[in-house]
Amino acid sequence: MRKVECIIKSGDCANALSEYPEDYFDLIVTSPPYADCREKTYGGIKPEEYVGWFLPKSEQFLRVLKPTGTFILNIKEKVVEGERHTYVIELILALRNQGWLWTEEFIWHKRNCHPGKWPNRFRDAWERCLQFNKTRKFHMYQQNVMVPMGKWAETRLKHLGKNDVVRFDSQVGSGFGKNISNWVGRDKAYPSNVLHLATETDNRSHSATFPRALPEWFIKLFTKEGDWVLDPFVGSGTTCEVAQKLGRNSVGIDVLQEYVDLARSKVAPVEMMLFEREATYDKNNAK
Ligand SMILES: C[S@@+](CC[C@H](N)C(=O)[O-])C[C@H]1O[C@@H](n2cnc3c(N)ncnc32)[C@H](O)[C@@H]1O
């Protein structure tokens, strides 16, 4: 018998997580309040105070994440007095001092970003999704996020040069080689670290929701069915809603009761979900 659990907790995430044992979660995927944003609702942390605000929380994240787990932090710095603020860069350095490895940075390109006009910059159409790990041996299921080869296959692979049909060592000294001819005849390829996802504008009673495809991509990449996913700033509950659909257990935490209630309404009815998943599981495991 397998069961998909989804628990939405109320309170400050550091306090709520102190009840959990260490090495419990396989993935943390989250978007905290950004500095200087949404003062009237749940945010308003000053950029210069942000690192001090965040570190007690990430200390708990570090404790409850498994050594094979991954922490994805969606965040972006604002412009303050004509310059990009450096608080995200300072946070990355502070997290490294706390014991995290800064393994990768994904870019979320907001495909449907609305146009705008500024005298000295273009519209901001991307956010960071920072990847942190506890060890270099984290679980990653790359085949789960493969994409169609597309036009690249029709054009580039039709005209292979002499360096494309042998293993050609990296020119940037990465130690990795590539043999482009290996991709001939395949219909899927691995994606890049740029995610082209539209923001979702459906009315979800929260001003800063994830597009569902964002947590979905990371949940597929870093977990398998039955694993545990945590969103410590769960807001409207998108991460837990998606985790549940993908057969992952999840915990979501929010400090505001109205969002806790909203998130709880997104993940019901759990019983129906459990019934469907068990049926699939039994069928797949039948001898
Ligand atoms: C950017 S929103 C998250 C939105 C979410 N990704 C979604 O799809 O709806 C950040 C959330 O963090 C919550 N929050 C702020 N401080 C918190 C804290 N100390 N502990 C837990 N949640 C907190 C806010 O109430 C807010 O709902």
Coordinates of C-alpha atoms in Angstrom, one line a residue, residues 11-264:
G11 CA 3.6 29.4 11.0
D12 CA 7.2 30.6 10.4
C13 CA 9.0 27.9 8.4
A14 CA 12.1 27.8 10.7
N15 CA 9.8 27.1 13.7
A16 CA 7.7 24.6 11.9
L17 CA 10.7 22.7 10.5
S18 CA 12.3 22.4 14.0
E19 CA 9.8 19.6 14.6
Y20 CA 11.1 17.6 11.7
P21 CA 14.0 15.1 11.9
E22 CA 17.2 15.7 10.0
D23 CA 17.7 14.3 6.4
Y24 CA 13.9 14.0 5.8
F25 CA 13.3 15.8 2.5
D26 CA 14.5 15.0 -1.0
L27 CA 13.8 18.4 -2.6
I28 CA 13.1 21.9 -1.3
V29 CA 11.7 24.1 -4.0
T30 CA 10.5 27.6 -3.0
S31 CA 10.1 31.2 -3.6
P32 CA 10.5 33.4 -0.5
P33 CA 9.3 37.0 -0.3
Y34 CA 11.9 39.1 -2.3
A35 CA 13.5 42.0 -0.5
D36 CA 11.6 45.3 -0.5
C37 CA 8.5 43.7 -2.1
R38 CA 4.9 43.3 -1.0
E39 CA 5.3 45.2 2.3
K40 CA 1.5 45.5 2.6
T41 CA 0.9 41.7 2.6
Y42 CA 3.7 39.3 3.7
G43 CA 7.1 40.8 2.7
G44 CA 8.9 44.1 3.1
I45 CA 12.2 42.8 4.3
K46 CA 14.9 45.4 3.7
P47 CA 17.6 44.3 1.2
E48 CA 20.3 45.0 3.7
E49 CA 18.6 42.9 6.3
Y50 CA 17.7 40.0 4.0
V51 CA 20.6 37.7 4.6
G52 CA 20.2 37.9 8.4
W53 CA 16.4 37.2 7.9
F54 CA 17.1 34.2 5.7
L55 CA 19.9 32.3 7.3
P56 CA 18.1 30.9 10.4
K57 CA 15.5 29.5 7.9
S58 CA 18.2 28.0 5.6
E59 CA 19.9 26.5 8.6
Q60 CA 16.7 24.4 9.1
F61 CA 16.6 23.6 5.4
L62 CA 20.1 22.3 5.5
R63 CA 19.3 20.1 8.5
V64 CA 16.1 18.6 7.1
L65 CA 17.4 18.0 3.5
K66 CA 18.8 14.6 2.8
P67 CA 22.5 14.5 1.7
T68 CA 21.3 13.4 -1.8
G69 CA 18.7 16.2 -1.9
T70 CA 18.5 19.5 -3.7
F71 CA 17.4 23.0 -2.6
I72 CA 16.0 25.3 -5.4
L73 CA 15.6 28.9 -4.5
N74 CA 13.7 31.2 -6.9
I75 CA 14.7 34.8 -6.2
K76 CA 15.5 38.1 -8.0
E77 CA 17.1 41.3 -6.9
K78 CA 15.5 44.7 -7.4
V79 CA 16.9 47.9 -8.7
V80 CA 17.7 50.2 -5.8
E81 CA 18.8 53.8 -6.5
G82 CA 19.7 53.0 -10.1
E83 CA 21.7 49.8 -9.4
R84 CA 20.9 46.1 -9.0
H85 CA 21.0 45.4 -5.3
T86 CA 23.6 42.8 -4.3
Y87 CA 21.6 41.0 -1.6
V88 CA 21.1 37.9 -3.7
I89 CA 24.9 37.7 -4.4
E90 CA 25.5 38.2 -0.6
L91 CA 23.0 35.5 0.2
I92 CA 24.7 33.0 -2.1
L93 CA 28.0 33.7 -0.4
A94 CA 26.4 33.4 3.1
L95 CA 24.7 30.1 2.1
R96 CA 28.1 28.7 1.0
N97 CA 29.5 29.7 4.4
Q98 CA 26.6 28.0 6.0
G99 CA 27.6 24.7 4.4
W100 CA 25.7 24.7 1.1
L101 CA 27.3 24.0 -2.3
W102 CA 26.1 26.4 -4.9
T103 CA 25.8 23.8 -7.7
E104 CA 24.0 25.5 -10.5
E105 CA 21.9 28.5 -11.5
F106 CA 18.8 28.0 -13.7
I107 CA 17.3 31.0 -15.4
W108 CA 13.5 31.2 -15.5
H109 CA 12.7 33.2 -18.7
K110 CA 9.2 34.6 -18.4
R111 CA 8.0 34.1 -21.9
N112 CA 4.9 36.3 -21.5
C113 CA 6.4 39.2 -19.6
H114 CA 4.5 42.4 -20.4
P115 CA 6.4 45.2 -22.2
G116 CA 7.5 48.4 -20.5
K117 CA 9.7 51.5 -21.0
W118 CA 12.5 52.7 -18.9
P119 CA 15.1 55.3 -19.8
N120 CA 18.2 53.2 -19.0
R121 CA 17.2 49.5 -19.1
F122 CA 15.1 46.9 -20.8
R123 CA 12.2 45.0 -19.4
D124 CA 13.2 42.4 -16.7
A125 CA 12.1 39.1 -18.1
W126 CA 14.0 36.5 -16.0
E127 CA 14.4 35.3 -12.5
R128 CA 17.1 33.2 -10.8
C129 CA 16.4 29.6 -9.7
L130 CA 19.5 28.9 -7.6
Q131 CA 20.4 25.2 -7.0
F132 CA 22.1 24.4 -3.7
N133 CA 23.2 20.9 -2.4
K134 CA 24.7 19.4 0.7
T135 CA 27.0 17.0 -1.3
R136 CA 28.1 16.6 -4.9
K137 CA 26.3 13.2 -5.0
F138 CA 22.7 14.5 -5.3
H139 CA 20.0 12.6 -7.1
M140 CA 19.1 13.9 -10.6
Y141 CA 16.7 12.2 -13.0
Q142 CA 17.7 14.0 -16.2
Q143 CA 15.7 11.7 -18.5
N144 CA 12.5 13.0 -16.9
V145 CA 12.9 16.5 -18.4
M146 CA 14.1 15.6 -22.0
V147 CA 12.7 17.8 -24.7
P148 CA 12.0 17.1 -28.4
M149 CA 15.1 17.6 -30.6
G150 CA 13.2 20.1 -32.8
K151 CA 14.7 22.1 -35.7
W152 CA 18.2 21.8 -34.3
A153 CA 18.2 18.2 -35.3
E154 CA 17.1 18.9 -38.9
T155 CA 19.7 21.7 -39.5
R156 CA 22.8 21.1 -37.4
L157 CA 22.9 17.3 -37.5
K158 CA 22.5 17.3 -41.3
H159 CA 25.9 19.0 -41.8
L160 CA 28.3 17.3 -39.5
G161 CA 32.0 18.5 -39.6
K162 CA 35.0 16.3 -38.9
N163 CA 35.0 17.2 -35.2
D164 CA 31.4 16.2 -34.9
V165 CA 31.9 12.5 -35.6
V166 CA 34.6 11.8 -33.0
R167 CA 34.7 12.6 -29.3
F168 CA 35.9 16.2 -29.3
D169 CA 37.4 17.4 -26.0
S170 CA 36.0 20.6 -24.5
Q171 CA 37.8 23.7 -25.6
V172 CA 37.0 25.4 -22.2
G173 CA 39.0 22.8 -20.3
S174 CA 35.9 21.3 -18.5
G175 CA 37.3 17.8 -19.0
F176 CA 34.1 16.7 -20.8
G177 CA 34.0 15.8 -24.4
K178 CA 31.2 15.6 -26.9
N179 CA 30.4 13.6 -30.0
I180 CA 27.6 15.4 -31.8
S181 CA 27.0 12.4 -34.2
N182 CA 25.7 10.5 -31.2
W183 CA 22.5 12.6 -31.4
V184 CA 21.7 11.6 -35.0
G185 CA 18.4 9.6 -35.2
R186 CA 17.2 10.6 -31.7
D187 CA 14.0 12.4 -31.1
K188 CA 14.7 13.8 -27.6
A189 CA 17.6 15.8 -26.2
Y190 CA 18.6 17.2 -22.7
P191 CA 17.4 20.7 -22.1
S192 CA 19.5 23.7 -21.2
N193 CA 19.6 25.5 -17.9
V194 CA 17.2 28.2 -19.2
L195 CA 13.5 27.5 -18.6
H196 CA 11.2 29.3 -21.0
L197 CA 7.9 29.4 -18.9
A198 CA 5.0 31.8 -19.0
T199 CA 3.8 33.3 -15.8
E200 CA 0.3 32.1 -15.0
T201 CA -2.4 34.8 -14.8
D202 CA -5.4 32.7 -13.7
N203 CA -6.8 34.1 -10.5
R204 CA -5.3 32.1 -7.7
S205 CA -5.9 34.6 -4.8
H206 CA -2.2 35.2 -4.3
S207 CA -0.1 37.9 -5.9
A208 CA 3.1 35.9 -6.6
T209 CA 2.2 32.4 -7.7
F210 CA 4.6 30.0 -9.4
P211 CA 3.5 28.8 -12.9
R212 CA 2.7 25.2 -12.2
A213 CA 5.3 24.1 -14.8
L214 CA 8.2 25.6 -12.6
P215 CA 7.9 23.3 -9.6
E216 CA 6.8 20.5 -11.9
W217 CA 10.1 20.7 -13.8
F218 CA 12.3 20.6 -10.7
I219 CA 10.2 17.9 -9.0
K220 CA 10.6 15.7 -12.0
L221 CA 14.3 16.4 -12.3
F222 CA 15.2 15.8 -8.7
T223 CA 12.7 13.4 -7.2
K224 CA 11.0 10.1 -7.9
E225 CA 7.5 8.9 -6.9
G226 CA 7.1 8.6 -3.1
D227 CA 9.9 11.1 -2.3
W228 CA 9.3 14.1 0.0
V229 CA 9.1 17.7 -1.3
L230 CA 9.1 20.8 0.9
D231 CA 8.0 24.3 0.1
P232 CA 8.7 26.4 3.2
F233 CA 7.1 29.5 1.7
V234 CA 4.2 27.7 0.0
G235 CA 1.8 30.7 -0.6
S236 CA -1.2 29.5 -2.6
G237 CA 0.1 25.9 -2.5
T238 CA 1.3 25.4 -6.1
T239 CA 4.3 23.2 -5.2
C240 CA 2.2 20.9 -3.1
E241 CA -0.6 20.8 -5.7
V242 CA 1.9 19.7 -8.4
A243 CA 3.8 17.3 -6.1
Q244 CA 0.5 15.6 -5.3
K245 CA -0.3 15.2 -9.0
L246 CA 3.1 13.7 -9.6
G247 CA 2.8 11.2 -6.7
R248 CA 5.3 12.9 -4.4
N249 CA 4.7 13.5 -0.7
S250 CA 4.9 17.1 0.3
V251 CA 5.0 19.6 3.2
G252 CA 4.1 23.3 2.6
I253 CA 4.4 26.0 5.2
D254 CA 3.1 29.6 5.2
V255 CA 3.1 32.2 7.9
L256 CA -0.2 33.7 6.8
Q257 CA -3.4 31.8 7.7
E258 CA -5.3 32.9 4.6
Y259 CA -2.6 31.3 2.4
V260 CA -2.6 28.2 4.6
D261 CA -6.3 27.9 4.0
L262 CA -5.9 28.6 0.3
A263 CA -3.1 26.0 -0.1
R264 CA -5.2 23.4 1.8

